[in-house]
Coordinates of C-alpha atoms in Angstrom, one line a residue:
Chain A
M20 CA 0.1 22.6 -36.2
S21 CA 3.3 21.3 -34.5
N22 CA 2.9 19.3 -31.3
N23 CA 4.6 21.9 -29.3
R24 CA 2.3 24.7 -30.3
L25 CA -0.7 22.6 -29.8
F26 CA 0.6 21.7 -26.4
L27 CA 1.2 25.4 -25.5
I28 CA -2.4 26.3 -26.4
L29 CA -3.7 23.4 -24.4
A30 CA -1.5 24.3 -21.5
C31 CA -3.7 27.4 -21.0
F32 CA -6.5 25.2 -20.0
S33 CA -5.1 23.9 -16.8
F34 CA -6.9 21.6 -14.5
V35 CA -7.7 22.5 -10.9
V36 CA -8.8 20.1 -8.3
T37 CA -12.4 20.5 -7.1
G38 CA -12.3 17.8 -4.5
C39 CA -11.0 14.4 -3.7
A40 CA -12.7 11.6 -1.9
T41 CA -10.6 10.3 1.0
T42 CA -12.6 7.4 2.5
E43 CA -9.6 5.4 3.7
P44 CA -8.4 5.4 7.3
D45 CA -4.9 6.7 8.1
Y46 CA -2.1 4.5 6.8
E47 CA 0.0 2.6 9.3
Y48 CA 3.7 3.5 8.8
T49 CA 5.5 1.1 11.1
A50 CA 6.9 -1.1 8.4
F51 CA 7.8 1.9 6.3
R52 CA 9.7 3.5 9.2
E53 CA 11.5 0.3 9.9
A54 CA 12.6 -0.2 6.3
D55 CA 13.6 3.4 5.9
P56 CA 14.1 3.3 2.1
R57 CA 16.4 5.8 0.4
S58 CA 15.6 4.9 -3.1
V59 CA 12.5 4.0 -5.1
L60 CA 12.4 2.0 -8.4
I61 CA 9.3 3.2 -10.2
V62 CA 8.1 0.7 -12.9
P63 CA 5.6 1.2 -15.7
A64 CA 2.0 1.4 -14.6
V65 CA -0.7 -1.2 -15.4
N66 CA -3.6 0.4 -17.1
R67 CA -7.1 -0.6 -16.2
S68 CA -8.7 2.6 -17.4
V69 CA -10.2 3.5 -20.8
Q70 CA -7.6 6.2 -21.4
V71 CA -5.1 4.4 -23.7
D72 CA -2.1 6.7 -23.0
A73 CA -2.7 7.0 -19.2
P74 CA 0.5 5.0 -18.5
D75 CA 2.5 7.5 -20.5
F76 CA 1.0 10.4 -18.6
F77 CA 1.7 8.6 -15.3
L78 CA 5.3 7.7 -16.0
A79 CA 6.1 11.2 -17.2
T80 CA 4.7 12.8 -14.1
I81 CA 5.6 10.6 -11.2
T82 CA 9.3 11.3 -10.9
R83 CA 9.1 14.9 -9.8
P84 CA 6.8 14.4 -6.8
A85 CA 8.7 11.3 -5.6
A86 CA 12.1 13.0 -6.0
E87 CA 10.9 16.3 -4.3
R88 CA 9.6 14.1 -1.5
G89 CA 13.3 13.3 -0.8
Y90 CA 14.0 10.0 -2.4
Y91 CA 16.4 8.8 -5.1
V92 CA 14.3 7.9 -8.1
Y93 CA 15.7 5.7 -10.8
P94 CA 15.4 7.2 -14.3
V95 CA 11.9 6.0 -15.3
H96 CA 12.4 5.9 -19.1
M97 CA 15.7 4.1 -18.9
V98 CA 14.3 1.6 -16.5
K99 CA 11.3 1.0 -18.7
R100 CA 13.5 0.4 -21.8
L101 CA 15.8 -2.0 -19.9
L102 CA 12.9 -4.0 -18.6
E103 CA 11.6 -4.2 -22.2
D104 CA 15.0 -5.4 -23.4
D105 CA 14.9 -8.0 -20.6
G106 CA 11.7 -9.4 -22.0
L107 CA 9.3 -7.6 -19.5
S108 CA 7.7 -5.9 -22.4
D109 CA 4.5 -4.9 -20.7
A110 CA 3.6 -3.5 -17.3
D111 CA 1.6 -6.7 -16.2
M112 CA 4.7 -8.8 -16.7
V113 CA 6.8 -6.3 -14.7
H114 CA 4.2 -6.3 -11.9
S115 CA 4.2 -10.1 -11.8
A116 CA 8.0 -10.4 -11.6
D117 CA 9.7 -11.1 -8.3
T118 CA 10.1 -7.8 -6.4
V119 CA 13.3 -8.8 -4.6
R120 CA 15.0 -9.8 -7.8
L121 CA 13.9 -6.7 -9.6
A122 CA 15.2 -4.5 -6.7
E123 CA 18.5 -6.4 -6.6
L124 CA 19.0 -5.8 -10.3
F125 CA 18.9 -2.0 -9.8
G126 CA 20.1 -1.8 -6.3
A127 CA 16.9 -0.3 -5.1
D128 CA 15.6 -0.2 -1.5
S129 CA 12.0 -0.2 -2.7
V130 CA 9.8 -0.7 -5.8
L131 CA 6.7 1.4 -6.6
Y132 CA 3.9 -0.4 -8.5
V133 CA 1.0 1.7 -9.8
S134 CA -2.1 0.6 -11.5
I135 CA -4.4 3.2 -13.1
E136 CA -7.8 2.1 -12.0
Q137 CA -9.8 4.9 -13.4
W138 CA -9.4 7.7 -15.9
N139 CA -12.7 9.0 -17.0
A140 CA -13.4 12.3 -18.7
K141 CA -17.0 13.4 -18.8
Y142 CA -17.6 16.0 -21.5
M143 CA -20.4 18.3 -20.8
F144 CA -21.1 21.4 -22.8
L145 CA -19.5 23.9 -20.6
S146 CA -16.9 21.9 -18.8
T147 CA -15.0 18.6 -18.6
T148 CA -14.7 16.6 -15.4
V149 CA -11.9 14.1 -15.2
T150 CA -11.8 11.4 -12.5
V151 CA -8.5 9.7 -12.0
E152 CA -7.8 6.9 -9.6
F153 CA -4.2 5.5 -9.1
D154 CA -3.5 2.6 -6.9
Y155 CA 0.0 2.9 -5.4
L156 CA 1.8 0.0 -3.8
L157 CA 5.3 0.4 -2.5
K158 CA 7.2 -2.8 -1.7
D159 CA 10.4 -3.4 0.3
G160 CA 13.2 -4.3 -2.1
K161 CA 14.8 -6.8 0.4
T162 CA 11.7 -8.6 1.5
G163 CA 8.9 -7.9 -1.0
E164 CA 6.7 -6.8 1.8
E165 CA 4.3 -3.9 1.6
L166 CA 5.7 -0.5 2.9
W167 CA 2.9 1.8 1.7
R168 CA -0.4 1.7 -0.2
S169 CA -2.7 4.4 -1.4
R170 CA -5.7 4.4 -3.6
E171 CA -7.8 7.5 -4.0
A172 CA -10.1 8.9 -6.7
R173 CA -9.6 12.5 -7.5
V174 CA -11.8 14.7 -9.5
Y175 CA -10.6 17.6 -11.6
T176 CA -12.2 20.3 -13.7
P177 CA -10.5 22.7 -16.0
S178 CA -10.4 26.3 -14.7
S179 CA -12.0 29.0 -16.7
S180 CA -11.8 32.2 -14.7
S181 CA -14.9 34.5 -14.9
T182 CA -14.5 37.6 -17.0
G183 CA -17.7 39.1 -15.5
N184 CA -19.4 38.9 -18.8
P185 CA -21.8 35.9 -18.8
I186 CA -21.8 35.4 -22.6
A187 CA -18.0 35.6 -22.8
D188 CA -17.7 33.1 -20.0
L189 CA -20.2 30.8 -21.7
I190 CA -18.1 30.9 -24.9
A191 CA -14.8 30.4 -22.9
G192 CA -16.3 27.4 -21.2
A193 CA -17.4 25.8 -24.4
V194 CA -14.0 26.4 -26.0
T195 CA -12.3 24.8 -23.0
A196 CA -14.6 21.8 -23.2
A197 CA -14.0 21.5 -26.9
A198 CA -10.3 21.9 -26.6
T199 CA -10.0 19.3 -23.8
K200 CA -12.1 16.9 -25.7
A201 CA -10.0 17.3 -28.9
A202 CA -6.6 16.7 -27.3
P203 CA -6.7 16.8 -23.5
N204 CA -3.7 18.1 -21.7
Y205 CA -3.4 15.7 -18.9
V206 CA 0.2 16.3 -17.9
P207 CA -0.7 19.0 -15.2
L208 CA -3.6 16.9 -13.9
S209 CA -1.5 13.7 -13.7
T210 CA 1.3 15.7 -11.9
Q211 CA -1.1 17.1 -9.4
A212 CA -2.7 13.6 -8.7
N213 CA 0.8 12.1 -8.1
Q214 CA 1.8 15.1 -6.0
E215 CA -1.3 14.9 -3.8
A216 CA -1.1 11.2 -3.3
V217 CA 2.6 11.4 -2.3
T218 CA 2.3 14.3 0.1
E219 CA -1.1 14.0 1.8
A220 CA -0.8 13.8 5.5
H221 CA -1.6 10.4 7.0
H222 CA -2.0 8.9 3.5
G223 CA 1.1 9.9 1.6
V224 CA 4.7 9.0 2.0
P225 CA 7.0 10.2 4.8
A226 CA 9.7 12.7 3.8
G227 CA 12.7 10.9 2.4
P228 CA 16.4 11.3 3.3
Y229 CA 17.0 14.2 0.9
H230 CA 14.1 16.2 2.3
A231 CA 14.4 18.8 5.2
D232 CA 11.6 17.0 7.1
Y233 CA 13.2 13.6 7.0
K234 CA 12.3 11.8 10.3
K235 CA 10.7 15.0 11.6
D236 CA 7.2 14.3 10.4
L237 CA 6.3 11.4 12.7
D238 CA 3.1 13.2 13.7
L239 CA 1.9 13.3 10.1
F240 CA 3.1 9.9 8.9
Chain B
M28 CA -13.0 35.2 -9.2
I29 CA -10.3 35.6 -6.5
K30 CA -10.8 32.0 -5.4
C31 CA -10.3 30.9 -9.0
I32 CA -7.1 32.8 -9.3
L33 CA -5.9 31.5 -6.0
L34 CA -6.6 27.9 -7.0
L35 CA -4.8 28.6 -10.3
C36 CA -1.8 29.9 -8.5
I37 CA -1.7 26.9 -6.2
A38 CA -2.1 24.6 -9.1
C39 CA 0.6 26.4 -11.0
G40 CA 2.9 26.1 -8.1
L41 CA 2.3 22.4 -7.8
I42 CA 2.6 21.8 -11.5
T43 CA 5.6 24.0 -12.3
G44 CA 7.5 23.4 -9.1
C45 CA 7.8 27.1 -8.6
A46 CA 6.4 26.6 -5.1
T47 CA 8.9 27.3 -2.3
G48 CA 11.1 24.5 -1.4
S49 CA 11.7 22.9 -4.8
M50 CA 15.0 21.0 -4.4
Y51 CA 15.6 20.4 -8.1
E52 CA 15.2 22.1 -11.4
W53 CA 13.1 20.2 -13.9
G54 CA 12.5 22.5 -16.8
D55 CA 9.7 21.0 -18.9
Y56 CA 10.7 17.4 -18.2
E57 CA 7.1 16.0 -17.9
K58 CA 6.0 17.6 -21.1
D59 CA 9.2 16.6 -22.9
L60 CA 8.9 13.0 -21.9
Y61 CA 5.2 12.8 -22.7
L62 CA 5.7 14.3 -26.1
Y63 CA 8.5 11.8 -26.8
Y64 CA 6.2 8.9 -25.8
K65 CA 3.6 10.3 -28.3
N66 CA 6.3 10.7 -31.0
P67 CA 9.0 8.1 -30.6
D68 CA 10.5 9.3 -33.9
N69 CA 11.6 12.5 -32.2
L70 CA 14.6 11.1 -30.3
D71 CA 16.7 14.1 -31.3
E72 CA 14.1 16.5 -29.9
Y73 CA 14.0 14.6 -26.6
M74 CA 17.8 14.5 -26.4
D75 CA 17.9 18.3 -26.9
A76 CA 15.3 18.8 -24.3
L77 CA 17.2 16.6 -21.7
Q78 CA 20.5 18.4 -22.6
E79 CA 18.8 21.7 -21.8
I80 CA 17.4 20.4 -18.5
V81 CA 20.8 19.0 -17.5
S82 CA 22.7 22.2 -18.4
D83 CA 20.3 24.6 -16.7
S84 CA 20.0 22.5 -13.5
E85 CA 23.7 22.0 -13.4
K86 CA 24.3 25.7 -13.2
A87 CA 22.1 25.9 -10.1
D88 CA 23.5 22.6 -8.7
K89 CA 19.9 21.3 -8.7
V90 CA 20.2 18.3 -11.1
P91 CA 17.3 16.0 -10.2
P92 CA 17.9 12.3 -9.4
G93 CA 18.0 10.2 -12.6
M94 CA 18.4 13.1 -15.0
Y95 CA 22.0 12.5 -15.8
A96 CA 21.2 8.8 -16.4
E97 CA 18.2 9.6 -18.6
F98 CA 20.3 11.8 -20.7
G99 CA 23.1 9.3 -20.8
Y100 CA 20.7 6.6 -21.9
I101 CA 19.4 8.7 -24.8
L102 CA 23.0 9.5 -25.8
Y103 CA 23.6 5.7 -25.8
E104 CA 20.6 5.2 -28.1
Q105 CA 22.1 7.8 -30.4
G106 CA 25.3 5.8 -30.6
R107 CA 27.3 8.4 -28.5
I108 CA 28.9 5.8 -26.3
A109 CA 31.6 7.9 -24.7
D110 CA 29.2 10.7 -23.8
A111 CA 26.7 8.1 -22.4
K112 CA 29.5 6.8 -20.2
E113 CA 30.3 10.3 -18.9
Y114 CA 26.7 10.9 -17.9
F115 CA 26.2 7.5 -16.3
Q116 CA 29.4 8.2 -14.3
K117 CA 28.0 11.6 -13.3
E118 CA 24.8 10.0 -12.0
K119 CA 26.9 7.5 -10.0
D120 CA 29.1 10.2 -8.5
R121 CA 26.1 12.4 -7.6
W122 CA 23.8 9.7 -6.3
P123 CA 25.3 6.7 -4.3
E124 CA 21.9 4.9 -4.5
S125 CA 22.5 4.6 -8.3
S126 CA 25.8 2.9 -8.1
V127 CA 24.7 -0.7 -8.7
F128 CA 22.5 0.4 -11.6
M129 CA 25.2 2.7 -13.1
D130 CA 27.9 0.1 -12.8
M131 CA 25.7 -2.2 -14.8
A132 CA 24.9 0.4 -17.4
I133 CA 28.6 1.4 -17.8
G134 CA 29.6 -2.3 -18.0
N135 CA 27.1 -3.0 -20.7
L136 CA 28.4 0.0 -22.7
T137 CA 31.8 -1.4 -23.0
E138 CA 30.4 -4.8 -24.2
S139 CA 28.4 -3.7 -27.2
A140 CA 27.2 -0.9 -29.3
P141 CA 23.5 -0.2 -29.2
E142 CA 21.3 -3.0 -30.5
R143 CA 19.0 -0.7 -32.3
Q144 CA 19.6 2.2 -34.6
P145 CA 17.8 5.4 -34.0
D146 CA 14.6 6.2 -36.0
S147 CA 13.5 3.3 -38.2
K148 CA 14.4 0.2 -36.2
S149 CA 13.5 1.8 -32.8
V150 CA 10.2 2.9 -34.1
A151 CA 9.5 -0.6 -35.4
Q152 CA 10.2 -2.0 -32.0
Q153 CA 8.0 0.5 -30.2
E154 CA 4.4 -0.5 -29.9

């Protein structure tokens, strides 16, 4: 079965958020507002989870939320490849490199570092629960100082809408669980996690210069 | 049942960007890039996918930031240097924030041909 067809089948089993734990206080945005970054350099994510391809999911799904939030986002794949060519062949090395020099190289106002702290799928007979935790750290490209930080665990379960027939639902649920275990489609889940982290009031990122709410959301960020 | 459908619609909106206020057109960008990471041999497929995203989003004047450059970079990896330069220039023209990076990319293009050939060598150099 071709990858595309497999992917299409898996796409039917989309993930829906059931809840997220926000235990952190509101973020303090003074430094962010002062720096007023227009552009964000997003570098490959460090992986501290058991999901081996979590960094691929992350990198493929972070650009859209950040760009739609109103920032210029450098092309993540091109950036990743150029960093590799420069000898920064893994994410830990990139994260250890000097932020200011990195930002200067690309002409970026800010650099976003993400580490994937958790990515656990629990397979139960009728459903799969996935817990993801991304630690986001945005640093000023000119000073290396922190502009924004967010770290939240989010829990997702695949949706399986009820048909009204309990036996059919049972089978559908088992099929979903089996399919997600076989080759989980984490692209929508990862997109949603990034989207929520970036847009959540008092925890996400203020609207950027290309967004209609730019500098109009001072009550939320 | 209704709640489930509602949640699905919201999720769909978030995921596909069909929610109101989407500034750019993305096509299947996330899926395309992820599949390329899973199958680094399929450079042609990824290039075609990016071509489609660029063409479609250009028609609506909703090309996302970085998209011209991503496409330009893949063209470069395919040895299509003149085309790569065209798209790096488009990125620079459209997004002033990209000018330092695009100037560097264009400058490097004129210095040398790609170090790696598509397929065999690039796969060997992937993890």
